[in-house]
Short mmCIF file of C-alpha atoms and ligand atoms in Angstrom, two decimals:
data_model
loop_
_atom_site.label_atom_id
_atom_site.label_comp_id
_atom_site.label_asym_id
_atom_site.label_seq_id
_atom_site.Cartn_x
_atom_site.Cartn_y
_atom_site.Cartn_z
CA UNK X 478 -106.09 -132.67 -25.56
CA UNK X 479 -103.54 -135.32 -26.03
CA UNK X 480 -104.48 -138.21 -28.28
CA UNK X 481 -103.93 -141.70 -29.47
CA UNK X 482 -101.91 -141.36 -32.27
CA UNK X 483 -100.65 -144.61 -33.51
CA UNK X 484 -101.48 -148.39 -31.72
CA UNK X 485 -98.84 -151.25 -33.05
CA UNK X 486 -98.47 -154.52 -31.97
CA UNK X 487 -96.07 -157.38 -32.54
CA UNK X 488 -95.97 -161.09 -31.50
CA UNK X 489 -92.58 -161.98 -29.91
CA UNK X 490 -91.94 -165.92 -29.52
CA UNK X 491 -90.11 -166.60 -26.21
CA UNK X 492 -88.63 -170.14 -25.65
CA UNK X 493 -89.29 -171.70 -21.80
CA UNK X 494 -86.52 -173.07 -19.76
CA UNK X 495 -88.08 -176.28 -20.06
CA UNK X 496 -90.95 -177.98 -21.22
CA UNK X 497 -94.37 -176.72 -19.06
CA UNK X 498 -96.56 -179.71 -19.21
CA UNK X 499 -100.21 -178.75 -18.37
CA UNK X 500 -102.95 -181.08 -18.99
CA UNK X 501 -104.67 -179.34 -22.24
CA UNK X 502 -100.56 -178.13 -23.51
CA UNK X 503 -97.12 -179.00 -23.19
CA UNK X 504 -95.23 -175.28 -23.92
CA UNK X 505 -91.96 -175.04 -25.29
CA UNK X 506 -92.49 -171.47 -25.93
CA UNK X 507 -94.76 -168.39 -24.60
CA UNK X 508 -96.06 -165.77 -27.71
CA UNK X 509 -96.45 -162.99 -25.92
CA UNK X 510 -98.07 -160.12 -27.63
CA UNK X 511 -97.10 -156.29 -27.55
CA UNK X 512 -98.37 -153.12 -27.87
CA UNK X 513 -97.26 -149.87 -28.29
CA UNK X 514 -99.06 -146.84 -28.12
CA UNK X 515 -98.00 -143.32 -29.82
CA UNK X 516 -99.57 -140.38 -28.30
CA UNK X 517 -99.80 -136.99 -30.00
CA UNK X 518 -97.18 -135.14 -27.30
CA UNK X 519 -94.66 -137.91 -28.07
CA UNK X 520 -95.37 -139.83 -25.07
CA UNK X 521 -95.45 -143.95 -25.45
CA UNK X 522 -97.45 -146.70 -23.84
CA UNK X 523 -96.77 -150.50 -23.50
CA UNK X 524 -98.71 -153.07 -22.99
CA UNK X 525 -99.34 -156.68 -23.64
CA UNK X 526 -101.60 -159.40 -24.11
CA UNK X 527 -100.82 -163.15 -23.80
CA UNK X 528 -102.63 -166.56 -23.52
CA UNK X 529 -101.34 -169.89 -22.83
CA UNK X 530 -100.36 -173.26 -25.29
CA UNK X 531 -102.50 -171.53 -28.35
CA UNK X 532 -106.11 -172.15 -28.61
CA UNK X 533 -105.80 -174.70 -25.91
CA UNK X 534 -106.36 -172.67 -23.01
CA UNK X 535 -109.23 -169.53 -23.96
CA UNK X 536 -110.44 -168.73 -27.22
CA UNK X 537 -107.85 -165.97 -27.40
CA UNK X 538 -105.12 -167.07 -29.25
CA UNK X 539 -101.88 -164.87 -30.57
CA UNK X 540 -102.87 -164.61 -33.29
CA UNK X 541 -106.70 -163.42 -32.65
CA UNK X 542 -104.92 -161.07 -29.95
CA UNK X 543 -102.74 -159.51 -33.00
CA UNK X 544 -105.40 -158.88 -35.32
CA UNK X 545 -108.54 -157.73 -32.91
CA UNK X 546 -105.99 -154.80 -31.97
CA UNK X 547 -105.21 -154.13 -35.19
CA UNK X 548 -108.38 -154.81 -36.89
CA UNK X 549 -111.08 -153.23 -34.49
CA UNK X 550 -109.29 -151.95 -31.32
CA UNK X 551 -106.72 -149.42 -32.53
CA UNK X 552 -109.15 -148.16 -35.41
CA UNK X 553 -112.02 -146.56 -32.35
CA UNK X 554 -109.47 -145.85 -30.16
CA UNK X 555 -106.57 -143.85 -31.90
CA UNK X 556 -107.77 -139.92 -32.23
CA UNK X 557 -109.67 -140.06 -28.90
CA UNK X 558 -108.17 -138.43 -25.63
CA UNK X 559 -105.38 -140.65 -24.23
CA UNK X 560 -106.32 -139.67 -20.82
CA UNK X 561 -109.79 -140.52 -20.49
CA UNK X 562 -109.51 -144.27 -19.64
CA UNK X 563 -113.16 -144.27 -18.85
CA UNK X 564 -114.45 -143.29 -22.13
CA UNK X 565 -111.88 -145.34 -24.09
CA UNK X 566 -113.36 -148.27 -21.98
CA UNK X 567 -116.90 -147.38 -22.84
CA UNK X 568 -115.59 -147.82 -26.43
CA UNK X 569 -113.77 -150.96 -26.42
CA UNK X 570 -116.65 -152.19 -24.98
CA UNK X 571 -118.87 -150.97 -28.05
CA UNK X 572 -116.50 -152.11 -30.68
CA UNK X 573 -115.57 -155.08 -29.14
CA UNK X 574 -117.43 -158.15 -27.42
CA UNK X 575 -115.26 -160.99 -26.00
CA UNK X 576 -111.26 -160.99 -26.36
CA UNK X 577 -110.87 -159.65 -23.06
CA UNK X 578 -106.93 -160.20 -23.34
CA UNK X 579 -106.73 -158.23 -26.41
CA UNK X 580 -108.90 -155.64 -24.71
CA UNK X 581 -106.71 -155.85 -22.18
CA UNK X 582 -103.32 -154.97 -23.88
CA UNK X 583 -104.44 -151.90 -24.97
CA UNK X 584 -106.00 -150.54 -21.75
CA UNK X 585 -102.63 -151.40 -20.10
CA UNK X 586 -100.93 -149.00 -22.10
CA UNK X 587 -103.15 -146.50 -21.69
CA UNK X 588 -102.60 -146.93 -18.12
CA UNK X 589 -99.09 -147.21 -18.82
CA UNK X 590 -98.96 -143.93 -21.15
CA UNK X 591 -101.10 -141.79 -18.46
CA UNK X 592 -98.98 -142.78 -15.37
CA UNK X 593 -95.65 -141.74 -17.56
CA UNK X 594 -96.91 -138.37 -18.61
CA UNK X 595 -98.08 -137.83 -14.94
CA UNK X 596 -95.03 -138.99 -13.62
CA UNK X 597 -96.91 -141.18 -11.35
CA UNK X 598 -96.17 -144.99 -11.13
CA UNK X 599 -100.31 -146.80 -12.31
CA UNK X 600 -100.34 -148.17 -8.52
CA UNK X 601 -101.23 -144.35 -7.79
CA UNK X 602 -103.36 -144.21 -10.36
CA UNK X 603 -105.38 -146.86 -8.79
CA UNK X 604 -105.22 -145.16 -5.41
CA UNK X 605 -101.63 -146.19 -4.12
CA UNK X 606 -99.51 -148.90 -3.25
CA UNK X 607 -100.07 -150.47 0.05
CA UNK X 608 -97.01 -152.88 0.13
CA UNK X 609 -93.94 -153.36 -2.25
CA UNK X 610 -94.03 -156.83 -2.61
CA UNK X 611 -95.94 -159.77 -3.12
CA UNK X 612 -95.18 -163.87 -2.67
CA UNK X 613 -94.77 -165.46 -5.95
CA UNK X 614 -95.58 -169.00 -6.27
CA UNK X 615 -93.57 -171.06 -9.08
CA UNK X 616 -95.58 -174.11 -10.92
CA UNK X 617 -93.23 -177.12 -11.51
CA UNK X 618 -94.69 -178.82 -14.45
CA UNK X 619 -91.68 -180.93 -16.04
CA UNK X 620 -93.45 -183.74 -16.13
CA UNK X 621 -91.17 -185.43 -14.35
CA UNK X 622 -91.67 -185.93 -10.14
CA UNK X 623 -87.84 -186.35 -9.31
CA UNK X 624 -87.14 -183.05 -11.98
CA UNK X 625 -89.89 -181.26 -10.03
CA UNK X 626 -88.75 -182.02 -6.76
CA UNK X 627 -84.66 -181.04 -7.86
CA UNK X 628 -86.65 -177.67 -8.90
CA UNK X 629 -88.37 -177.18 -5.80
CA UNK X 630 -85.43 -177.75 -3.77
CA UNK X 631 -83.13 -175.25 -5.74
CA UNK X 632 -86.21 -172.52 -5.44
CA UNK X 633 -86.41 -173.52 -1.47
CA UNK X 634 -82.30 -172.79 -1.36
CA UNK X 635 -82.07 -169.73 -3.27
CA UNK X 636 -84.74 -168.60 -1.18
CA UNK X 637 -87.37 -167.46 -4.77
CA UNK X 638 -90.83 -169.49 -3.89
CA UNK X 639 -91.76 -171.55 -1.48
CA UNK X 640 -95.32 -172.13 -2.51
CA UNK X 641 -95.35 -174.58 -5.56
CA UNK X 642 -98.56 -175.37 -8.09
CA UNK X 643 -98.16 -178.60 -9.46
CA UNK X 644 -100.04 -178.89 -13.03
CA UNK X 645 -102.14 -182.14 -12.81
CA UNK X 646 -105.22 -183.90 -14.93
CA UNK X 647 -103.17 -184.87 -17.96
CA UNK X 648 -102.58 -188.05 -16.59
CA UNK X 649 -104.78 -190.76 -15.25
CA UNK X 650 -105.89 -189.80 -11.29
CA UNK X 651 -104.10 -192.57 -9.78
CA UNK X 652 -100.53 -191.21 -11.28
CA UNK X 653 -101.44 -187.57 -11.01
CA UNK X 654 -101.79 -188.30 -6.87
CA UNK X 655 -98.75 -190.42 -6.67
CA UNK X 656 -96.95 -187.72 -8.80
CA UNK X 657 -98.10 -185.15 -5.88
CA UNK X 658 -97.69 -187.37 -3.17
CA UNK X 659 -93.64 -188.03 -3.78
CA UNK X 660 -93.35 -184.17 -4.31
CA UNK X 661 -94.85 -183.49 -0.81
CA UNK X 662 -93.06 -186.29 1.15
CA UNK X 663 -89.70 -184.41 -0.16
CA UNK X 664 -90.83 -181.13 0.63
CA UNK X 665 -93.13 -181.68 3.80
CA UNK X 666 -93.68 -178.65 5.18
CA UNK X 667 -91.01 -176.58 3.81
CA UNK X 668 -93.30 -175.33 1.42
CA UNK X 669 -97.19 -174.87 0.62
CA UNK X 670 -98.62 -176.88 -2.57
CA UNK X 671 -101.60 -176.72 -4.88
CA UNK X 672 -102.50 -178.05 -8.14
CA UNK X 673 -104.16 -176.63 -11.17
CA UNK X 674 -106.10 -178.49 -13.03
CA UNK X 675 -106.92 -176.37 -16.13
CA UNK X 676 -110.61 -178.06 -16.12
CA UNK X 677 -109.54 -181.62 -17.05
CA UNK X 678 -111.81 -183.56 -14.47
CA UNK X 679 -115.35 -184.60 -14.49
CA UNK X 680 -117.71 -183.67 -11.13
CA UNK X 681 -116.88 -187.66 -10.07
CA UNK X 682 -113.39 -187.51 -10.73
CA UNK X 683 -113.09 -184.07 -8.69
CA UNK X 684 -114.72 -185.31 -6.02
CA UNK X 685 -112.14 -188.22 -5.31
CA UNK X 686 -108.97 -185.73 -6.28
CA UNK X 687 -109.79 -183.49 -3.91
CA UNK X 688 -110.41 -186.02 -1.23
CA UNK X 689 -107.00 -187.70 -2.30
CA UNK X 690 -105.03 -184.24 -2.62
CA UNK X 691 -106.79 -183.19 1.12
CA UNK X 692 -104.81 -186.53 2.49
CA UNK X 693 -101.58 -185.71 0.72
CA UNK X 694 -101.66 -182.30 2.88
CA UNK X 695 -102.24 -180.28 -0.58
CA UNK X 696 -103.87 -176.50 0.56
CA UNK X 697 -105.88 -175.63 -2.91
CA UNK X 698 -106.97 -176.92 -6.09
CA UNK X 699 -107.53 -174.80 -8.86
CA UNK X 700 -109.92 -174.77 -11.49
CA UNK X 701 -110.48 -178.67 -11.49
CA UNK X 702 -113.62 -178.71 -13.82
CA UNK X 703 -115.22 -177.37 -16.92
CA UNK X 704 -115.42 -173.23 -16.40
CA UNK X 705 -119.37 -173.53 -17.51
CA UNK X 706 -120.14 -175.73 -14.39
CA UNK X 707 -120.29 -173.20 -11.86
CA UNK X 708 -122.54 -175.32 -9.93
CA UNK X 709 -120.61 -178.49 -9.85
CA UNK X 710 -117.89 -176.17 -8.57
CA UNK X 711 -119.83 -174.97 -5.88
CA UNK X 712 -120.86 -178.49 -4.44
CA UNK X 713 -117.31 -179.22 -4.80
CA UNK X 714 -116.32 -176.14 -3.17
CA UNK X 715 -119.11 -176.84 -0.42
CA UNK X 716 -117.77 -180.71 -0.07
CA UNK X 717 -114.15 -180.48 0.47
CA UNK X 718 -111.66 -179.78 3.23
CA UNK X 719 -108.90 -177.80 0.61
CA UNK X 720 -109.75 -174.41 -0.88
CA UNK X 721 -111.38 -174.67 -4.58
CA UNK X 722 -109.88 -171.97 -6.59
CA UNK X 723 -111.78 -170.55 -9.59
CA UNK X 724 -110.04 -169.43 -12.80
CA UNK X 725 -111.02 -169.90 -16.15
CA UNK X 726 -114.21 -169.62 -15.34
CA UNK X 727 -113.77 -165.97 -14.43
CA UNK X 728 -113.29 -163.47 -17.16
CA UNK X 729 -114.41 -160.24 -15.73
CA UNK X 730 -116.72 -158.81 -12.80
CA UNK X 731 -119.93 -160.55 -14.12
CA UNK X 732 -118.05 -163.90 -13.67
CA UNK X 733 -116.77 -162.68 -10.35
CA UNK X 734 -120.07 -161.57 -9.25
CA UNK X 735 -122.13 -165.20 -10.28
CA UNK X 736 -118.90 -166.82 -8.71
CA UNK X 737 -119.34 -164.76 -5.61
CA UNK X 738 -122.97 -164.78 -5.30
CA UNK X 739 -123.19 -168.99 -5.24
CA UNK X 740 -120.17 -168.88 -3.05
CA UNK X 741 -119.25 -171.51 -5.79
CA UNK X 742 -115.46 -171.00 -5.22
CA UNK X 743 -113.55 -170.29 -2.09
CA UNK X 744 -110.12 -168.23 -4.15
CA UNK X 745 -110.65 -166.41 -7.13
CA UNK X 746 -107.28 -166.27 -9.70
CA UNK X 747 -107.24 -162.90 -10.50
CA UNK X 748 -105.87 -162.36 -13.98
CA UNK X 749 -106.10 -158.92 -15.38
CA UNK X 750 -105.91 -160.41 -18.76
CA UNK X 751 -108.98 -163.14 -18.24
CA UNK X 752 -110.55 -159.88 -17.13
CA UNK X 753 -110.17 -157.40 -19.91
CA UNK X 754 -108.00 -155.25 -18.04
CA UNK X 755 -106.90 -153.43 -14.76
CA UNK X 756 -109.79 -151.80 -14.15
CA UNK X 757 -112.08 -154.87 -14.58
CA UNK X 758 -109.50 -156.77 -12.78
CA UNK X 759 -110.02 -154.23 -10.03
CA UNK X 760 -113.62 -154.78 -10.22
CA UNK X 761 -112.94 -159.00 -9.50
CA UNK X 762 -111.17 -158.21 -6.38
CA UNK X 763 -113.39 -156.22 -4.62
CA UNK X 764 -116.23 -158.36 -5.42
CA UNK X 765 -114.04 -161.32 -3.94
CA UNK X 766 -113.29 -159.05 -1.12
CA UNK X 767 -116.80 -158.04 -0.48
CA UNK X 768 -118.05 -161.74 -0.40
CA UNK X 769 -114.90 -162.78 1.90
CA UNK X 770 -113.32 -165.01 -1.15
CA UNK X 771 -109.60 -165.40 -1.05
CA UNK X 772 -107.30 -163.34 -3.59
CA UNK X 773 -104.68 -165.26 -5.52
CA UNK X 774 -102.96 -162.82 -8.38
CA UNK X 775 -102.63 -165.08 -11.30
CA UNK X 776 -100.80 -164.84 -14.63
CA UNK X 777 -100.78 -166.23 -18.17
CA UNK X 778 -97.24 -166.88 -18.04
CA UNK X 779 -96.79 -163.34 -19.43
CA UNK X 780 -93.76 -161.34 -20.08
CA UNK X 781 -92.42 -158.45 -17.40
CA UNK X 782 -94.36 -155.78 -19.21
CA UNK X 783 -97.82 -157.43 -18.11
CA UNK X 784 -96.61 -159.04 -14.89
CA UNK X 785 -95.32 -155.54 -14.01
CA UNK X 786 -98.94 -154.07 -14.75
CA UNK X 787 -100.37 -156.76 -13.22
CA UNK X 788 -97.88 -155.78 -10.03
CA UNK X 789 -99.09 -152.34 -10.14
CA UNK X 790 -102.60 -153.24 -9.55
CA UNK X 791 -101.91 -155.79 -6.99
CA UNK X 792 -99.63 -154.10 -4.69
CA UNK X 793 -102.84 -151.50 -4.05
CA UNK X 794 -104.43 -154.51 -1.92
CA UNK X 795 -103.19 -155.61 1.32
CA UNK X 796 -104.39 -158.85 1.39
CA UNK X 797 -103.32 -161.81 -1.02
CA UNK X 798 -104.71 -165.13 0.65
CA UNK X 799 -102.89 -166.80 -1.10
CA UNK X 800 -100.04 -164.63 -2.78
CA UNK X 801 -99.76 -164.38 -6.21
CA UNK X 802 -98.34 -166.70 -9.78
CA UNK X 803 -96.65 -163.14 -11.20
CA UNK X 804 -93.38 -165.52 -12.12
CA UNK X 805 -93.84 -165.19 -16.18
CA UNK X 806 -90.47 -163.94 -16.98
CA UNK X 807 -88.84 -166.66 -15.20
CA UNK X 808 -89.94 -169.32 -17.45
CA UNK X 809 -88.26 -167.94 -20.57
CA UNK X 810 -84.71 -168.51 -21.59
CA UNK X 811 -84.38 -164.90 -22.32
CA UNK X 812 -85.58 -161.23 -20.76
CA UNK X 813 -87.18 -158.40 -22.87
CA UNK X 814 -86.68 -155.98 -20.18
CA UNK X 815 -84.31 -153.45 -20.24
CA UNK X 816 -84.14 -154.24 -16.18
CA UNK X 817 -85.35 -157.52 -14.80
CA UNK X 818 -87.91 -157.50 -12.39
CA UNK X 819 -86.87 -158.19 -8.77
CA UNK X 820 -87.44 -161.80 -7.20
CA UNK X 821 -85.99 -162.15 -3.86
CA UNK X 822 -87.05 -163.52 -0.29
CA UNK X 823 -90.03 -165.60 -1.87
CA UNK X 824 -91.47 -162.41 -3.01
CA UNK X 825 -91.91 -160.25 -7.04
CA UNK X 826 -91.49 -157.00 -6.19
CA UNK X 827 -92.77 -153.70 -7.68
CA UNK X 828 -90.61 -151.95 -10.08
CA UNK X 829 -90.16 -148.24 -9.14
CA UNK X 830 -90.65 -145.06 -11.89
CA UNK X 831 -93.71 -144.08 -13.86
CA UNK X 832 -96.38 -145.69 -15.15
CA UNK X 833 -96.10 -149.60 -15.48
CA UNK X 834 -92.56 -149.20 -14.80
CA UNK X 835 -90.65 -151.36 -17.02
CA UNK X 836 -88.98 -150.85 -20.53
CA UNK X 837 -87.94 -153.45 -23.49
CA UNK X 838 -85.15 -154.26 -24.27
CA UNK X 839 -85.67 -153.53 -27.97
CA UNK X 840 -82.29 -155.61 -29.26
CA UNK X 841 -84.17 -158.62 -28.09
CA UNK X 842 -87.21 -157.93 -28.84
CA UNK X 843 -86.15 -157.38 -32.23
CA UNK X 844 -84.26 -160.70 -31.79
CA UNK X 845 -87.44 -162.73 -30.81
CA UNK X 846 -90.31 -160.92 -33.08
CA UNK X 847 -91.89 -163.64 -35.29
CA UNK X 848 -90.54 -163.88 -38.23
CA UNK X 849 -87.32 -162.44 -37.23
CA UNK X 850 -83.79 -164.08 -36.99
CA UNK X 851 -84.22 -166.12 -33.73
CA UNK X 852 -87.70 -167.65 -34.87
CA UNK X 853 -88.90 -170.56 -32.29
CA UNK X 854 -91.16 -173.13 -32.97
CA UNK X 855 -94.62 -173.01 -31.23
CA UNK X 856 -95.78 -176.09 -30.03
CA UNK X 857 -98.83 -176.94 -28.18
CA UNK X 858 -99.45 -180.68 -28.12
C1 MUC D 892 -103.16 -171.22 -15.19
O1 MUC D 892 -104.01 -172.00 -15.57
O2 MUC D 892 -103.26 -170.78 -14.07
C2 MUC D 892 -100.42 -169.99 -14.49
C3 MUC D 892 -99.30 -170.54 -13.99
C4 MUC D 892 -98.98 -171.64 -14.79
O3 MUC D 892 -98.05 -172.40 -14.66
O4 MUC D 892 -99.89 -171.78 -15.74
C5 MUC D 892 -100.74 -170.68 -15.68
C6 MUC D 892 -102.09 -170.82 -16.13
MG1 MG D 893 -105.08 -171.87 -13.57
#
């Protein structure tokens, strides 16, 4: 039997291009959490777990996600069979209640670590990969409407994303609309656009933002109140013309089922971190699919390693309503891939080779580890 032999992790501090205002965090940098598995046959497994703007998004933060690995995670799980995802599951779920990112980091290298020493890419693992490619969606969230729209048209040129979320509900309703309504008079139809609004509004508040966002011509808004009011999302769901899109409220299939079985949204963000790993993650989208809810693939503005896990589990499903956020490792000013992913013709595409399919590029991870030479500041107003 092959086993876990060693789990490490390490917090690497990646600056963004720019700042990414949201309405709970401005983010001048991502901390994006790794973690490497040793298996007793010499094999490795990556994976990662990241969260957004600290403790402002989830009660995970880098931190947390650090020292639950490290702490309780790797202590049940190394000595036990490195191929029996199943049982490993069973005991991360024993040892561990909550912190589904951090749960989630490890499982992915498991994955990772199984598909390598089959030789199998994890898409196969999870039954096979029905396309190659996906359409990525890229948030513009300078701030700034005229920055935004200079964004939007260089992504519409070079041909990257033509679906744009727009990061609203820091600002007062009034601006937030007339921020949305100058980006979709310069785009018009060249491109699709939804907003995010990371829970900032109240029920009232909602009600009038989506009615103002249907006029603009906006298709979906996401998450626009608290994640524990899962019936105020419903009534908005039921009430408006544009697509309400759960996703903080959904960590995991319980989430997805309550979600599903009050019809209280009409997309669910997918996230395989929110949902403690692949496995639950592929657990949220058949529930959405058996209640007829549309898929979007989200992200937590993680690096390639868990946007390319995240790929691998997406690309088994035909249909993405309405494509996918995988876009992560375009926000940073630097890659920790050995070999980028590939963004071309509005669509992330699916590495090729074993398991998750990626590799670091250990110079600069070594160059952005906390602590180390290239230390950023973290700031999360
Ligand atoms: C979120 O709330 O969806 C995903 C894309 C982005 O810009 O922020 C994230 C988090
Ligand atoms: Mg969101």
């Amino acid at each position: 039997m092959i086993t876990i032999d060693r789990i490490t992790t390490e917090i690497i501090d990646l600056p963004t291009i720019r700042g990414h205002v949201l309405s709970m965090a401005t983010m001048t940098a991502q901390s994006v959490v790794l973690v490497r598995m040793d298996f007793s046959d010499g094999s490795t497994g990556l994976g990662e777990g990241t969260s957004i703007g600290g403790l402002s998004y989830g009660s995970e933060s880098p931190e947390s996600i650090k020292s639950a690995i490290d702490n309780y995670l790797a202590p049940v799980l190394v000595g036990t069979d490195a191929g029996n995802i199943s049982a490993a599951r069973n005991l991360i779920a024993r040892a561990v209640r909550g912190n589904p990112i951090a749960r989630s980091a490890v499982e992915i290298a498991m994955w990772d670590g199984l598909g390598k020493r089959l030789g199998v890419p994890v898409a196969q693992l999870f039954g096979g990969a029905v396309r190659q490619g996906i359409e990525v969606a890229w948030t513009l969230a300078s701030g700034n409407s005229e920055k935004d729209i200079a964004e939007a048209e260089e992504m519409l040129e070079t041909r990257r994303h033509r679906q744009f979320k727009l990061k609203i509900g820091k600002r007062a309703l009034r601006d937030d609309l007339a921020h949305v309504g100058r980006i979709k008079a310069a785009l018009g139809d060249r491109a699709t656009l939804t907003v995010d609004v990371n829970q900032a509004w109240d029920l009232h508040t909602a009600r009038e933002g989506l009615r103002g966002l249907e006029e603009i011509g906006v298709a979906m808004a996401e998450q626009p109140i608290d994640l524990r009011q899962r019936d105020q999302l419903k009534s908005l769901t039921d009430g408006s013309a544009i697509a309400v899109m759960a996703d903080e409220a959904l960590n995991g299939p319980v989430d997805a089922l309550r979600h599903a079985g009050d019809r209280a949204a009409d997309a669910f963000a997918v996230k395989v971190a929110q949902s403690g790993g692949l496995a639950n993650a592929a657990e949220v989208i058949a529930i959405a699919q058996a209640a007829g809810i549309g898929l979007y693939g989200g992200t937590m503005l993680e690096s390639g390693v868990a946007t390319a896990a995240s790929l691998q589990l997406f690309c088994t499903v035909e249909h993405w309503a309405w494509g996918c956020e995988l876009f992560g490792p375009l926000l940073f000013t630097d890659e920790i891939l050995a070999e980028p992913l590939t963004y071309r013709d509005f669509q992330v595409w699916l590495p090729e080779g074993p398991g998750i399919g990626v590799a670091l590029d250990e110079e600069r991870v070594r160059r952005y580890r906390r602590g180390g030479s290239a230390a950023v500041p973290i700031v999360a107003e």
